[in-house]
PDB file of C-alpha atoms in Angstrom:
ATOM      1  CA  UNK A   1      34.534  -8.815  17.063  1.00 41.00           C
ATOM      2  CA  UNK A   2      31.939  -7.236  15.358  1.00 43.00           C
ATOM      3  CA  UNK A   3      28.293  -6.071  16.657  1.00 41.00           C
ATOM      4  CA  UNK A   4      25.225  -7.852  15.057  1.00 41.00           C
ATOM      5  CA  UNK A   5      22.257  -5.068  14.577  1.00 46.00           C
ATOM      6  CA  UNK A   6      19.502  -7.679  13.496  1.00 49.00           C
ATOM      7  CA  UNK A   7      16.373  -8.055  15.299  1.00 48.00           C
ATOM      8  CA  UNK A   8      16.097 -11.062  17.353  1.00 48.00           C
ATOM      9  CA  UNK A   9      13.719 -13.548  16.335  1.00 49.00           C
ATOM     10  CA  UNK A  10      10.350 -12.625  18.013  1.00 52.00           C
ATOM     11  CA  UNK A  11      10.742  -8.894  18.144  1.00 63.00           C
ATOM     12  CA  UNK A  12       8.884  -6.084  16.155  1.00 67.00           C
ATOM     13  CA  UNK A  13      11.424  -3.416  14.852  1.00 65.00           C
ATOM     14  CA  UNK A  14      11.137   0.029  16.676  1.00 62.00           C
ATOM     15  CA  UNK A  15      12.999   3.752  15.474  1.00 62.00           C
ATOM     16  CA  UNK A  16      15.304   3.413  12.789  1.00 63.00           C
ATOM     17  CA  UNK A  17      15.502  -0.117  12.526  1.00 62.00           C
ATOM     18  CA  UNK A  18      12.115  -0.421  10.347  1.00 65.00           C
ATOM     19  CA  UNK A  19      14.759   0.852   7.732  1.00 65.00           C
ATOM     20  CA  UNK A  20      16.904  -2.573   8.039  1.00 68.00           C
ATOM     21  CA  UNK A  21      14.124  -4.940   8.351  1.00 72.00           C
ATOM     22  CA  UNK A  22      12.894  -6.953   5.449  1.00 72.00           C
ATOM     23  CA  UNK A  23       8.729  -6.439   5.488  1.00 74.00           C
ATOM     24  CA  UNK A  24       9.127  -2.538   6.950  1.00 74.00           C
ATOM     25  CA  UNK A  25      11.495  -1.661   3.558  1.00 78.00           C
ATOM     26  CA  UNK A  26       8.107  -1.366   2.157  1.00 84.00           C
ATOM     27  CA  UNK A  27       6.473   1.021   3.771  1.00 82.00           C
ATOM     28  CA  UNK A  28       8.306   4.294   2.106  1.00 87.00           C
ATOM     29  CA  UNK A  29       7.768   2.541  -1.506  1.00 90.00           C
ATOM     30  CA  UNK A  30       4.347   2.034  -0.605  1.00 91.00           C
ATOM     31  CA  UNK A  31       3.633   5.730   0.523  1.00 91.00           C
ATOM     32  CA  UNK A  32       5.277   6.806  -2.772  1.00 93.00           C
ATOM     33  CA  UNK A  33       2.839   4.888  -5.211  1.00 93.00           C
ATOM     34  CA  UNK A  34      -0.100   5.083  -3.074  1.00 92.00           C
ATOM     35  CA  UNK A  35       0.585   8.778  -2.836  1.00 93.00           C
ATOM     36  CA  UNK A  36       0.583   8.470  -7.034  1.00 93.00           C
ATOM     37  CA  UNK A  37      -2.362   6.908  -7.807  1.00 92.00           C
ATOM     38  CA  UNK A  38      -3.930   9.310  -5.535  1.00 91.00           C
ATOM     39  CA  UNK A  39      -2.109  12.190  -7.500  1.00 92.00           C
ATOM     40  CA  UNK A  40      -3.303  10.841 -10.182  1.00 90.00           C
ATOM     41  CA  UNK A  41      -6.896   9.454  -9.942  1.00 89.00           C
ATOM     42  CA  UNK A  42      -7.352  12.729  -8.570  1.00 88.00           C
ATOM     43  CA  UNK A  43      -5.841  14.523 -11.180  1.00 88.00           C
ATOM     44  CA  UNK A  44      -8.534  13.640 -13.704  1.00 81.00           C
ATOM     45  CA  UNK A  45     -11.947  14.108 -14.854  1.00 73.00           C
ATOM     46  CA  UNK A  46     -14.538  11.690 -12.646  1.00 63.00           C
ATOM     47  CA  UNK A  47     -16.542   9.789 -15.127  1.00 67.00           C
ATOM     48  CA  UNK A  48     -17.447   7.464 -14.152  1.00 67.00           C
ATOM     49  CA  UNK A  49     -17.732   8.728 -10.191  1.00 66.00           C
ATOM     50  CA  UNK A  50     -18.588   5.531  -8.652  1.00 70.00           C
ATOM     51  CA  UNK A  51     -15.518   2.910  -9.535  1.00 77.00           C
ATOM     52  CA  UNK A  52     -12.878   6.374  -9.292  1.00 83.00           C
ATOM     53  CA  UNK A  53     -14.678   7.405  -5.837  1.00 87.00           C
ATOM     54  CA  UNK A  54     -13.545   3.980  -5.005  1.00 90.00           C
ATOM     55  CA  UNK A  55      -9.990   4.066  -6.458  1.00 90.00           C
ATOM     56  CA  UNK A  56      -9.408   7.701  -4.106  1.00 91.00           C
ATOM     57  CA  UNK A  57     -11.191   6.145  -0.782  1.00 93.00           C
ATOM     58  CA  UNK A  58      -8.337   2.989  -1.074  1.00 95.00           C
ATOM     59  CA  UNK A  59      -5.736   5.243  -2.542  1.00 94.00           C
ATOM     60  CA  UNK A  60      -6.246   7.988   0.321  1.00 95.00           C
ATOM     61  CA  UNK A  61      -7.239   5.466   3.379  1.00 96.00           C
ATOM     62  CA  UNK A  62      -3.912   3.499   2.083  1.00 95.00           C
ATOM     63  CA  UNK A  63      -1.885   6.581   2.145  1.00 95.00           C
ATOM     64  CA  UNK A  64      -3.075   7.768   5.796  1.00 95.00           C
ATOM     65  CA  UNK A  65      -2.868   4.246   7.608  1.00 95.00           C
ATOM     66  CA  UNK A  66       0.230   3.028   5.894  1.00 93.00           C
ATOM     67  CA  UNK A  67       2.092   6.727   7.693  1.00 93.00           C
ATOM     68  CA  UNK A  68       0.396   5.689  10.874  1.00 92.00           C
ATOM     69  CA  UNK A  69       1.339   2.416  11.116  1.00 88.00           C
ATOM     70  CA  UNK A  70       4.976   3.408  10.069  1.00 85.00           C
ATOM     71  CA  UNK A  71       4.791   6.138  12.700  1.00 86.00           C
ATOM     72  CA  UNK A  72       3.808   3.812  14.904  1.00 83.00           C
ATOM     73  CA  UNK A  73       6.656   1.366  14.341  1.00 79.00           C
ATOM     74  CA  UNK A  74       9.058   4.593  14.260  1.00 80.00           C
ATOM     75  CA  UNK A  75       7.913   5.598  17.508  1.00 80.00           C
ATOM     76  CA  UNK A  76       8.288   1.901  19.569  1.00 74.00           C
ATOM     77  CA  UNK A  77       4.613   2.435  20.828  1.00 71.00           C
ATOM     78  CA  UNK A  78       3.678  -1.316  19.329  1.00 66.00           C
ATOM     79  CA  UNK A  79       5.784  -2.670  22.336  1.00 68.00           C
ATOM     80  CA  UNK A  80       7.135  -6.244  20.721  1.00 58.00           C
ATOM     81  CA  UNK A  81       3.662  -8.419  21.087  1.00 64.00           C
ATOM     82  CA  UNK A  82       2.428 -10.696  18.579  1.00 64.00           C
ATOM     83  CA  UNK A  83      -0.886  -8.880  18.660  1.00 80.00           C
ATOM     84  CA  UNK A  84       0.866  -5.953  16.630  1.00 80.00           C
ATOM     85  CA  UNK A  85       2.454  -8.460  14.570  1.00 80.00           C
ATOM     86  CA  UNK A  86      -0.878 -10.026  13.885  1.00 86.00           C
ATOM     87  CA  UNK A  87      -2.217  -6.554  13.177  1.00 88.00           C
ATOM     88  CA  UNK A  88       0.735  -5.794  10.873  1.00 85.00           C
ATOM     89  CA  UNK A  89      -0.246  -8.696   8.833  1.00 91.00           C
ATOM     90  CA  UNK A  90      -4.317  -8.068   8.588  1.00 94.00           C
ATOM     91  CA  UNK A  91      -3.509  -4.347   7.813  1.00 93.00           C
ATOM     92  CA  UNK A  92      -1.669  -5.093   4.558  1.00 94.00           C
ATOM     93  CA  UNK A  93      -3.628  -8.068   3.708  1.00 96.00           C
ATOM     94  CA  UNK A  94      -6.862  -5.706   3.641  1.00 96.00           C
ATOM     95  CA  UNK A  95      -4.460  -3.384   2.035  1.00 96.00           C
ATOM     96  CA  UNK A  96      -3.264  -5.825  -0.685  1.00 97.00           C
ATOM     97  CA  UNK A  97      -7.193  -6.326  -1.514  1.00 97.00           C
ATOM     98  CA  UNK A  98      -8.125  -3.097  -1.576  1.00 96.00           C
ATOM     99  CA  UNK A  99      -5.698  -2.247  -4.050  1.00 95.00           C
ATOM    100  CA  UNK A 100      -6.484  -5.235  -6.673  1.00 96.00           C
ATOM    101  CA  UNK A 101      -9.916  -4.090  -6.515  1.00 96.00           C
ATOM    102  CA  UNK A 102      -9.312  -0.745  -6.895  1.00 93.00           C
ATOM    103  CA  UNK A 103      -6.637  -1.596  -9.666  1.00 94.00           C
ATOM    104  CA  UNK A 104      -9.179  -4.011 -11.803  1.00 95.00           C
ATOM    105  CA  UNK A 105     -12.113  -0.936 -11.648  1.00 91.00           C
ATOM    106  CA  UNK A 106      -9.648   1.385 -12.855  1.00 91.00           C
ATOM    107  CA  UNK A 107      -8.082  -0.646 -15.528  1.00 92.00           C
ATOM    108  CA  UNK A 108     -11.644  -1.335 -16.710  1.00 90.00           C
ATOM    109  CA  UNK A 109     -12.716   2.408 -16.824  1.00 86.00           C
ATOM    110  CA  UNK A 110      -9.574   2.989 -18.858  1.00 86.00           C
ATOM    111  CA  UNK A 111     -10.112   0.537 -20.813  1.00 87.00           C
ATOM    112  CA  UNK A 112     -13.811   1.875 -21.552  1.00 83.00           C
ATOM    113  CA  UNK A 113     -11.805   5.227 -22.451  1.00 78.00           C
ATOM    114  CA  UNK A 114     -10.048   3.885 -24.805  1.00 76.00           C
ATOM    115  CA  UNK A 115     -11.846   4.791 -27.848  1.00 74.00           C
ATOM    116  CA  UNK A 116     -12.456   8.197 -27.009  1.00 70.00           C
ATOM    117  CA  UNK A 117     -11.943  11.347 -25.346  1.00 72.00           C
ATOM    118  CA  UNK A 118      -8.574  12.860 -23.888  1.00 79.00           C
ATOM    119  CA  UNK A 119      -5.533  11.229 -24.893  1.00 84.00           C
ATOM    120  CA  UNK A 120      -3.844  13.344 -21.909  1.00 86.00           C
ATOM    121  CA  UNK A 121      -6.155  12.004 -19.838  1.00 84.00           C
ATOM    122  CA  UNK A 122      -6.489   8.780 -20.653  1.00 86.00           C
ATOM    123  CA  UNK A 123      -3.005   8.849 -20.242  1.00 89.00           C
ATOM    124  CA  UNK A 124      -3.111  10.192 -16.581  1.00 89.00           C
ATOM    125  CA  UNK A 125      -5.290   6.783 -16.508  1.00 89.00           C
ATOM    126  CA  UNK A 126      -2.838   4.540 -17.493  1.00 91.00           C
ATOM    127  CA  UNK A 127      -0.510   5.558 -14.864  1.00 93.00           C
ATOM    128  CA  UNK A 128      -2.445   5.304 -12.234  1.00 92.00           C
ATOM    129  CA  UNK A 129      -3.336   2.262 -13.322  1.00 93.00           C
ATOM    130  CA  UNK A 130       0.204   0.561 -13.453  1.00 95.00           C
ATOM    131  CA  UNK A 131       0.765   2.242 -10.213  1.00 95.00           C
ATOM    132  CA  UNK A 132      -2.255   0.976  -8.524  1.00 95.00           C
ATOM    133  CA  UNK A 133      -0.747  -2.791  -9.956  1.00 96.00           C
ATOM    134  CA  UNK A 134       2.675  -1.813  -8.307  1.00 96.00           C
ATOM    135  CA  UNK A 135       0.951  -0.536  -4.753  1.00 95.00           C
ATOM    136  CA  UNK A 136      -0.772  -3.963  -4.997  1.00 96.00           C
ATOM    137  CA  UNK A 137       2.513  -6.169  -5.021  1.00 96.00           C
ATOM    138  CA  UNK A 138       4.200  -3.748  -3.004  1.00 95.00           C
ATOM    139  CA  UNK A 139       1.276  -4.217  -0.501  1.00 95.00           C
ATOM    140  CA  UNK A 140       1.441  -8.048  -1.169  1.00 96.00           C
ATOM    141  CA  UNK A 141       4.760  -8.916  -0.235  1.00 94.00           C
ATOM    142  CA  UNK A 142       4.660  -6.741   2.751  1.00 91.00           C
ATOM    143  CA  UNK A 143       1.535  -9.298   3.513  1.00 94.00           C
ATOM    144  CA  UNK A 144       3.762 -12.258   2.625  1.00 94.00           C
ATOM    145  CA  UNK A 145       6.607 -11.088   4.956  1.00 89.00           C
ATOM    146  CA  UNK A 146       4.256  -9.998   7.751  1.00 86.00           C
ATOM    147  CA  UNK A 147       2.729 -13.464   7.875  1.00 90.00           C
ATOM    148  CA  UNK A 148       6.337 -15.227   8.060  1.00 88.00           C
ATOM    149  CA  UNK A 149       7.240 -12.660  10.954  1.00 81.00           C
ATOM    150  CA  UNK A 150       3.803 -13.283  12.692  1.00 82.00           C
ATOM    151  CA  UNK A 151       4.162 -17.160  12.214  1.00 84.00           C
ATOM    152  CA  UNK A 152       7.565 -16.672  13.617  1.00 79.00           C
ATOM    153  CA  UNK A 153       6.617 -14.567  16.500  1.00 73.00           C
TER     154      UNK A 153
END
């Protein structure tokens, strides 16, 4: 007879088992782009400094809360209530909306770059613009998932 390692219905994942649950898969692919747009917003020249000051803040606050909160689940210190699970669920819902609006003012600045300047840079843009669109639905599903495990909590 074989052992089942799913979580029981009701139950927030804790140590390794974020790895095998469907909502926590996210949480290493969302490091990895968040940590690129911040690469590369960061990378490039500020102009204008208002919409790109933006585009670090979400990128870098993103970054930073998304390894505590997966530290947090890691450790077991959420202790299975359904106020974590509720928290879960806010945390990447602000996240998902933080990254569309951080996506939309950066694919309009590249878009005003268009016609001139760099090409490397402009460049640099465009990838931190698709990867600002990726964070997003990475960020948005986790939301989606969240909310199912909350409702099911």
């Amino acid at each position: 007879m074989a052992a089942t390692t799913a979580q029981p219905m009701g139950s927030l994942p804790s140590g390794m088992g974020i790895c095998t649950t469907a909502p926590d898969l996210f949480y290493l692919p969302e490091l990895v782009f968040g940590g690129l747009v911040w690469i590369l917003v960061a990378s490039t020249h500020v102009d204008p400094p208002n919409p790109l000051a933006w585009v670090m803040f979400v990128s870098v606050f993103c970054f930073v809360m998304t390894f505590l909160w997966m530290i947090i689940f890691v450790s077991g210190c959420h202790k299975n209530s359904s106020g974590w699970a509720a928290a879960d669920y806010a945390y990447h819902c602000l996240a998902a909306m933080f990254y569309l609006s951080a996506g939309v003012a950066m694919a309009f600045i590249t878009f005003q770059k268009k016609t001139g300047g760099d090409i490397k840079i402009y460049k640099i843009d465009i990838a931190a613009v698709v990867f600002s669109f990726v964070a997003f639905i990475l960020y948005f599903l986790h939301t989606i998932l969240s909310s199912i495990r909350w409702k099911n909590f």
